[in-house]
Short mmCIF file of C-alpha atoms and ligand atoms in Angstrom, two decimals:
data_model
loop_
_atom_site.label_atom_id
_atom_site.label_comp_id
_atom_site.label_asym_id
_atom_site.label_seq_id
_atom_site.Cartn_x
_atom_site.Cartn_y
_atom_site.Cartn_z
CA MET J 1 -37.48 16.18 -1.71
CA GLU J 2 -40.25 13.32 -2.65
CA ALA J 3 -42.27 11.58 0.20
CA ASN J 4 -40.78 8.45 1.50
CA GLN J 5 -38.23 9.16 -0.69
CA LYS J 6 -35.29 7.10 1.04
CA ILE J 7 -32.38 8.67 1.89
CA ILE J 8 -28.51 8.65 1.24
CA PHE J 9 -25.77 10.36 3.12
CA SER J 10 -21.96 9.85 2.32
CA GLY J 11 -18.99 11.90 2.61
CA ALA J 12 -14.67 12.52 1.85
CA GLN J 13 -12.33 14.03 4.00
CA PRO J 14 -10.84 17.08 1.74
CA THR J 15 -7.31 16.52 2.12
CA GLY J 16 -5.19 16.26 -1.06
CA SER J 17 -7.30 15.59 -3.76
CA LEU J 18 -9.79 12.21 -4.79
CA THR J 19 -8.14 9.02 -5.71
CA ILE J 20 -9.22 6.44 -8.20
CA GLY J 21 -9.98 4.26 -4.84
CA ASN J 22 -12.19 7.00 -3.74
CA TYR J 23 -13.69 7.06 -6.74
CA ILE J 24 -14.22 3.35 -7.28
CA GLY J 25 -15.07 2.29 -3.54
CA ALA J 26 -17.43 5.25 -3.02
CA VAL J 27 -18.05 8.41 -5.65
CA LYS J 28 -19.13 5.89 -8.46
CA ASN J 29 -21.84 4.40 -6.38
CA TRP J 30 -23.27 7.74 -5.09
CA LYS J 31 -23.40 8.83 -9.08
CA ALA J 32 -25.47 5.42 -9.72
CA LEU J 33 -27.53 6.00 -6.68
CA GLU J 34 -28.60 9.65 -7.21
CA GLU J 35 -31.66 8.68 -9.26
CA GLU J 36 -33.39 6.43 -7.03
CA TYR J 37 -32.58 8.42 -3.54
CA GLN J 38 -32.39 11.69 -1.85
CA CYS J 39 -28.36 11.88 -1.64
CA LEU J 40 -26.57 14.19 0.53
CA TYR J 41 -22.98 14.35 -0.32
CA SER J 42 -20.57 16.04 1.60
CA ILE J 43 -17.57 17.18 2.09
CA VAL J 44 -16.43 16.38 5.80
CA ASP J 45 -14.65 19.61 6.22
CA LEU J 46 -14.61 19.39 10.01
CA HIS J 47 -13.37 15.50 10.08
CA SER J 48 -9.96 16.75 8.19
CA LEU J 49 -9.19 18.94 11.06
CA THR J 50 -7.97 16.36 13.05
CA ILE J 51 -4.59 17.10 11.27
CA ARG J 52 -2.98 20.42 10.50
CA HIS J 53 -3.84 22.67 7.67
CA ASN J 54 -2.43 25.72 5.98
CA PRO J 55 -5.64 28.10 5.90
CA GLU J 56 -5.32 29.31 2.44
CA GLU J 57 -4.63 25.60 0.82
CA PHE J 58 -7.26 24.11 3.20
CA ARG J 59 -9.93 26.53 1.98
CA LYS J 60 -8.34 25.70 -1.80
CA THR J 61 -8.81 21.98 -1.20
CA CYS J 62 -12.06 21.93 0.27
CA LEU J 63 -13.75 23.92 -2.91
CA SER J 64 -11.44 21.99 -5.08
CA PHE J 65 -13.12 18.77 -3.40
CA LEU J 66 -16.59 20.23 -4.42
CA VAL J 67 -15.58 20.68 -7.76
CA GLN J 68 -14.18 17.31 -8.05
CA TYR J 69 -17.84 15.56 -6.60
CA LEU J 70 -19.07 17.76 -9.98
CA ALA J 71 -16.41 16.64 -11.91
CA CYS J 72 -17.43 12.86 -11.14
CA GLY J 73 -20.75 13.76 -12.54
CA LEU J 74 -22.52 14.42 -9.29
CA ASN J 75 -25.62 16.10 -10.48
CA PRO J 76 -26.30 19.40 -8.13
CA GLU J 77 -29.88 19.92 -8.50
CA ARG J 78 -30.57 16.19 -7.67
CA ASN J 79 -28.19 15.88 -4.80
CA ILE J 80 -27.47 18.05 -1.84
CA LEU J 81 -23.87 18.67 -2.29
CA PHE J 82 -22.40 20.73 0.94
CA PHE J 83 -19.94 21.23 3.55
CA GLN J 84 -20.36 19.70 6.98
CA SER J 85 -18.94 22.90 8.47
CA GLN J 86 -21.71 25.01 6.49
CA VAL J 87 -24.41 22.91 8.85
CA PRO J 88 -23.95 23.52 12.71
CA GLN J 89 -26.22 20.42 13.68
CA HIS J 90 -23.19 18.28 12.80
CA THR J 91 -21.49 19.12 15.80
CA GLU J 92 -24.48 19.85 17.84
CA LEU J 93 -25.37 16.52 17.31
CA ALA J 94 -21.96 14.82 17.88
CA TRP J 95 -21.76 16.44 21.42
CA ILE J 96 -24.97 14.61 22.37
CA LEU J 97 -23.93 11.67 20.81
CA ASN J 98 -20.49 11.69 22.69
CA CYS J 99 -22.51 11.17 25.85
CA TYR J 100 -23.99 7.95 23.93
CA SER J 101 -20.68 6.64 22.97
CA TYR J 102 -18.38 4.85 25.00
CA ILE J 103 -14.65 5.03 25.51
CA GLY J 104 -14.25 1.05 25.12
CA GLU J 105 -16.16 1.34 21.86
CA LEU J 106 -13.77 4.29 20.24
CA ASN J 107 -10.75 2.60 21.87
CA ARG J 108 -11.65 -0.41 19.41
CA MET J 109 -11.55 1.63 16.39
CA THR J 110 -9.00 0.39 13.75
CA GLN J 111 -8.54 3.49 12.17
CA PHE J 112 -8.10 5.19 15.10
CA LYS J 113 -5.57 2.80 16.23
CA GLU J 114 -3.90 3.24 13.02
CA LYS J 115 -3.61 6.93 12.86
CA SER J 116 -2.80 7.23 16.38
CA GLU J 117 -0.09 4.67 15.26
CA ARG J 118 1.04 6.74 12.22
CA HIS J 119 0.79 10.42 13.79
CA LYS J 120 1.88 9.97 17.39
CA ASP J 121 2.90 13.79 17.76
CA ASN J 122 -0.80 14.51 17.42
CA ILE J 123 -3.32 12.34 19.07
CA ASN J 124 -6.10 14.90 19.57
CA THR J 125 -9.26 13.90 20.89
CA GLY J 126 -10.77 14.92 17.87
CA LEU J 127 -9.00 11.84 16.22
CA PHE J 128 -10.61 9.92 19.25
CA THR J 129 -14.37 11.03 18.91
CA TYR J 130 -13.81 11.25 14.69
CA PRO J 131 -16.77 8.13 14.70
CA VAL J 132 -19.24 10.28 17.08
CA LEU J 133 -18.79 12.96 14.35
CA GLN J 134 -19.59 10.59 11.61
CA ALA J 135 -22.32 9.11 13.29
CA ALA J 136 -24.01 12.62 13.92
CA ASP J 137 -23.52 12.83 9.89
CA ILE J 138 -25.34 10.33 9.34
CA LEU J 139 -28.20 10.00 11.94
CA LEU J 140 -28.92 13.78 11.61
CA TYR J 141 -30.72 12.95 7.99
CA GLN J 142 -32.36 10.21 9.01
CA THR J 143 -30.09 8.26 6.29
CA ASP J 144 -31.41 4.93 5.32
CA VAL J 145 -28.10 3.83 3.11
CA VAL J 146 -24.66 4.87 3.65
CA PRO J 147 -22.77 4.07 0.35
CA VAL J 148 -18.72 3.85 1.51
CA GLY J 149 -15.95 1.36 1.11
CA GLU J 150 -14.90 -1.38 2.93
CA ASP J 151 -12.75 0.76 5.31
CA GLN J 152 -15.78 2.65 6.94
CA LYS J 153 -17.39 -0.80 7.92
CA GLN J 154 -16.61 -0.58 11.63
CA HIS J 155 -17.81 3.02 11.66
CA LEU J 156 -21.05 2.34 10.44
CA GLU J 157 -21.51 -0.60 12.82
CA LEU J 158 -21.05 2.26 15.66
CA SER J 159 -23.57 4.64 14.25
CA ARG J 160 -26.04 1.65 13.83
CA ASP J 161 -25.01 0.84 17.80
CA ILE J 162 -25.65 4.65 18.83
CA ALA J 163 -28.72 5.23 16.99
CA ILE J 164 -30.55 1.54 18.21
CA ARG J 165 -29.04 2.58 21.78
CA PHE J 166 -30.49 6.01 21.71
CA ASN J 167 -33.60 4.69 20.11
CA ASN J 168 -33.89 1.87 22.97
CA ILE J 169 -33.46 4.97 25.91
CA TYR J 170 -35.90 7.32 24.25
CA GLY J 171 -38.24 5.85 21.69
CA GLU J 172 -37.77 5.93 17.80
CA THR J 173 -35.45 8.71 17.26
CA PHE J 174 -33.19 7.79 14.83
CA THR J 175 -33.34 5.81 11.46
CA VAL J 176 -30.69 3.03 11.68
CA PRO J 177 -28.78 2.88 8.71
CA GLU J 178 -27.57 0.22 6.62
CA HIS J 179 -24.30 0.41 4.73
CA HIS J 180 -24.01 -0.13 1.16
CA ILE J 181 -20.58 -1.63 0.42
CA PRO J 182 -19.67 -2.30 -3.47
CA LYS J 183 -19.26 -6.27 -3.89
CA MET J 184 -16.22 -5.36 -6.18
CA GLY J 185 -13.90 -2.64 -5.72
CA ALA J 186 -14.35 -1.47 -2.16
CA LYS J 187 -10.96 -1.83 -1.35
CA ILE J 188 -8.62 -0.61 -4.00
CA MET J 189 -5.15 -1.48 -3.15
CA SER J 190 -1.82 0.78 -3.33
CA LEU J 191 -0.06 0.20 -6.53
CA GLN J 192 3.54 -0.10 -4.54
CA GLU J 193 2.12 -2.26 -1.50
CA PRO J 194 -0.75 -3.90 -2.83
CA GLU J 195 -1.18 -5.56 0.91
CA LYS J 196 -2.26 -1.86 1.94
CA LYS J 197 -5.03 0.04 0.96
CA MET J 198 -4.79 2.90 -1.53
CA SER J 199 -4.77 6.28 0.21
CA LYS J 200 -4.93 9.92 -0.50
CA SER J 201 -2.36 10.33 1.65
CA ASP J 202 0.39 7.72 0.63
CA GLU J 203 4.22 9.52 0.71
CA ASN J 204 4.81 7.36 -1.95
CA PRO J 205 4.03 9.30 -5.25
CA TYR J 206 3.62 5.72 -7.14
CA ALA J 207 1.59 4.14 -4.99
CA THR J 208 -1.98 6.41 -5.47
CA ILE J 209 -3.22 7.23 -8.80
CA TYR J 210 -5.35 10.62 -8.53
CA LEU J 211 -8.60 11.75 -10.56
CA MET J 212 -6.72 14.59 -11.22
CA ASP J 213 -3.30 12.76 -12.39
CA ALA J 214 -1.96 14.06 -16.04
CA GLU J 215 -2.51 11.46 -18.54
CA ASP J 216 1.42 10.53 -19.21
CA LEU J 217 1.42 10.37 -14.99
CA ILE J 218 -1.31 7.67 -15.14
CA LEU J 219 0.14 5.62 -17.43
CA THR J 220 4.00 5.91 -15.74
CA LYS J 221 2.27 4.71 -12.62
CA LEU J 222 0.71 1.94 -13.99
CA LYS J 223 3.78 0.86 -15.60
CA LYS J 224 5.61 1.10 -12.46
CA ALA J 225 2.84 -0.85 -10.33
CA VAL J 226 4.02 -3.85 -8.58
CA THR J 227 3.10 -7.22 -9.87
CA ASP J 228 5.03 -10.36 -9.68
CA ALA J 229 7.23 -12.73 -11.51
CA GLU J 230 4.56 -15.16 -12.82
CA ASN J 231 3.61 -12.62 -16.16
CA ARG J 232 0.23 -13.95 -16.30
CA VAL J 233 -2.89 -11.96 -16.09
CA ALA J 234 -4.55 -13.58 -13.54
CA TYR J 235 -7.63 -12.81 -10.90
CA SER J 236 -5.50 -14.58 -8.07
CA ASP J 237 -4.91 -13.92 -4.40
CA ASN J 238 -1.67 -15.39 -5.00
CA GLN J 239 -0.73 -12.17 -7.37
CA PRO J 240 -2.43 -9.45 -5.22
CA GLY J 241 -0.63 -6.33 -7.24
CA ILE J 242 -2.30 -7.79 -10.63
CA LYS J 243 -5.46 -8.52 -9.13
CA ASN J 244 -5.97 -5.03 -8.11
CA LEU J 245 -5.51 -3.95 -11.32
CA ILE J 246 -7.91 -6.40 -12.66
CA THR J 247 -10.36 -4.96 -10.18
CA ILE J 248 -9.70 -1.63 -11.24
CA TYR J 249 -10.04 -2.63 -15.21
CA ALA J 250 -13.34 -4.54 -14.37
CA THR J 251 -15.16 -1.74 -11.76
CA ILE J 252 -14.26 0.83 -14.48
CA SER J 253 -15.34 -1.16 -17.70
CA GLY J 254 -18.10 -3.56 -16.28
CA ILE J 255 -16.20 -6.46 -17.59
CA GLU J 256 -15.82 -9.57 -15.24
CA PRO J 257 -12.42 -10.26 -13.93
CA LEU J 258 -12.33 -13.90 -15.52
CA GLU J 259 -13.12 -12.33 -18.83
CA ILE J 260 -10.39 -9.95 -18.46
CA GLN J 261 -8.19 -12.85 -17.33
CA GLU J 262 -9.10 -14.73 -20.68
CA LYS J 263 -8.76 -11.46 -22.95
CA TYR J 264 -4.98 -11.14 -21.69
CA ASP J 265 -4.04 -14.87 -21.76
CA GLY J 266 -0.56 -15.03 -22.90
CA LYS J 267 -0.35 -11.49 -23.44
CA GLY J 268 1.81 -10.40 -20.63
CA TYR J 269 1.59 -7.47 -17.93
CA GLY J 270 2.67 -5.02 -20.39
CA ALA J 271 -0.14 -4.93 -22.69
CA PHE J 272 -2.59 -5.33 -20.01
CA LYS J 273 -0.98 -2.27 -18.28
CA LYS J 274 -0.87 -0.08 -21.32
CA ASP J 275 -4.60 -0.79 -21.83
CA LEU J 276 -5.88 0.06 -18.26
CA ALA J 277 -3.87 3.16 -18.45
CA GLU J 278 -5.70 3.72 -21.74
CA LEU J 279 -9.29 2.89 -19.98
CA LEU J 280 -8.63 4.96 -16.98
CA ILE J 281 -7.32 8.12 -18.97
CA GLU J 282 -10.65 7.91 -21.70
CA THR J 283 -13.08 7.50 -18.08
CA ILE J 284 -11.25 10.47 -16.25
CA ARG J 285 -10.91 12.72 -19.39
CA PRO J 286 -14.44 14.15 -19.12
CA PHE J 287 -13.96 14.67 -15.49
CA LYS J 288 -11.23 17.06 -16.12
CA THR J 289 -13.01 18.88 -18.56
CA ARG J 290 -16.03 19.19 -16.25
CA TYR J 291 -13.84 20.26 -13.44
CA ALA J 292 -12.14 23.11 -15.42
CA GLU J 293 -15.66 24.61 -16.61
CA TYR J 294 -16.76 24.24 -12.93
CA MET J 295 -13.40 25.67 -11.64
CA ALA J 296 -14.07 28.88 -14.57
CA ASN J 297 -17.91 29.31 -12.98
CA MET J 298 -17.14 29.62 -9.28
CA ASP J 299 -20.33 31.60 -8.97
CA TYR J 300 -22.12 28.72 -9.89
CA VAL J 301 -20.17 26.84 -7.64
CA THR J 302 -21.05 28.90 -4.59
CA GLN J 303 -24.70 28.77 -5.20
CA ILE J 304 -24.70 25.04 -5.73
CA TYR J 305 -22.89 24.93 -1.76
CA LYS J 306 -25.53 27.60 -0.63
CA SER J 307 -27.73 25.75 -1.61
CA GLY J 308 -26.91 22.67 -0.34
CA ALA J 309 -26.44 23.98 3.13
CA GLU J 310 -29.89 25.40 3.07
CA ARG J 311 -31.37 22.21 2.19
CA ALA J 312 -29.33 20.13 4.46
CA THR J 313 -29.84 22.46 7.34
CA ALA J 314 -33.97 22.53 7.00
CA MET J 315 -33.62 18.61 6.95
CA ALA J 316 -31.19 18.55 10.24
CA GLU J 317 -33.16 20.93 11.90
CA LYS J 318 -36.18 18.53 11.97
CA THR J 319 -34.07 15.96 13.24
CA MET J 320 -32.62 18.26 16.06
CA LYS J 321 -36.02 19.46 17.13
CA LYS J 322 -36.81 15.60 17.94
CA VAL J 323 -33.93 14.77 19.47
CA LYS J 324 -33.93 17.74 22.06
CA GLU J 325 -37.77 17.21 22.52
CA ASN J 326 -37.09 13.28 23.17
CA LEU J 327 -34.33 14.90 25.74
CA GLY J 328 -36.10 16.81 27.61
CA LEU J 329 -34.20 19.81 26.51
CA ILE J 330 -36.30 22.85 26.44
CA ASN J 331 -36.87 23.82 22.44
CA LEU J 332 -37.66 27.36 21.35
CA LYS J 333 -40.94 27.90 20.25
P1 AMP G 1 -11.56 9.24 2.66
O1 AMP G 1 -10.55 9.30 1.52
O2 AMP G 1 -10.93 8.46 3.67
O3 AMP G 1 -12.11 10.39 2.87
O4 AMP G 1 -12.72 8.05 1.99
C1 AMP G 1 -13.88 8.84 1.06
C2 AMP G 1 -14.76 7.46 0.34
O5 AMP G 1 -14.08 6.46 -0.08
C3 AMP G 1 -15.17 6.33 1.94
O6 AMP G 1 -16.48 5.74 1.62
C4 AMP G 1 -13.97 5.19 1.73
O7 AMP G 1 -14.25 4.45 2.10
C5 AMP G 1 -13.52 5.26 0.13
N1 AMP G 1 -12.37 4.77 -0.07
C6 AMP G 1 -11.22 5.29 0.51
N2 AMP G 1 -9.85 4.80 -0.27
C7 AMP G 1 -10.40 3.78 -0.80
C8 AMP G 1 -9.88 2.44 -1.29
N3 AMP G 1 -8.70 2.65 -1.55
N4 AMP G 1 -10.61 1.68 -1.95
C9 AMP G 1 -12.04 2.10 -2.07
N5 AMP G 1 -12.41 2.73 -1.37
C10 AMP G 1 -11.82 3.60 -1.08
N1 LIG G 2 -14.82 8.85 7.82
C1 LIG G 2 -15.25 8.80 6.38
C2 LIG G 2 -14.06 8.61 5.39
O1 LIG G 2 -13.05 8.64 6.11
C3 LIG G 2 -15.61 10.30 5.90
C4 LIG G 2 -16.88 10.48 6.54
C5 LIG G 2 -17.36 11.26 7.50
C6 LIG G 2 -18.22 9.79 5.95
N2 LIG G 2 -18.39 11.33 7.93
C7 LIG G 2 -19.19 10.09 7.16
C8 LIG G 2 -18.51 8.61 5.01
C9 LIG G 2 -20.66 9.93 6.93
C10 LIG G 2 -19.85 8.19 5.44
C11 LIG G 2 -20.85 8.88 5.66
O2 LIG G 2 -13.61 7.69 4.79
#
């Protein structure tokens, strides 16, 4: 790591499989930042424990997530790619930060409210303190910037508040992180209910496109995507379904939404959806090839996460020393 290089941290929960929402809102930007910053990209497996998993399946999903990161082009040499659970300092710091966050502020987290509404049978304590573990993920590395989608803004603000609070009591301990939320594509919507975020865990199979979806399935999902009766490819709030599809097109192609609107003037939804399917399929094809290559080379993948955990641990340990010192805990010499 170069001296004074700024630090980036981000992560995704290994449940299901990466969606084009995850890609556009997060992973695509992770890739764009990898040259300029020292980036740590984690598979936040401990966060996923707030829901129940079959252990065999979960192990596969976790590895598949790392391989999906690699498939999206994240450079395993430049970036530190690792499993959160392999760096125990995350949970160590989370405990400490629990003592510097308030029940009132955690109660206000919209994700907690939504998830406890959806999983009434399993409102576990982990779900409640989830944002504190997230703050620990970030603060542990003296992170400057956190690239995420729109839905994580509130969690990021809490991480900042905790860092400022701690620094005010004990002196400069943590870097106060900034979020990095893309101007366009920070919230890709469901293809079936365009007023709702596209999610990994949507029950409707046509709501979400996964990076690993088969090519013909991508076309089918787009054909079935909810639009409206206007039959006009317009980037307008009155047409949320088509607006979402234009956003996907624009972020993937780099073409401005209004240019796309002009291009499809008078052409109707069918042609637009077909072209969008083609664009997505072409974009994702090299990911799938890389995915298969890495899957066939698990020894290399193992090396990547081992080395990731070692590099992350070395950085994490520096922060933990400082935290313990500042708190008055006795460090082992
Ligand atoms: P998650 O799927 O909740 O683990 O999210 C991983 C990353 O993807 C986070 O930075 C999210 O903000 C981002 N993300 C998730 N869903 C979307 C979406 N529909 N649109 C844009 N970004 C998203
Ligand atoms: N809560 C994030 C999500 O659901 C995942 C996450 C955990 C994360 N720790 C993080 C994102 C730290 C950014 C930084 O998307």
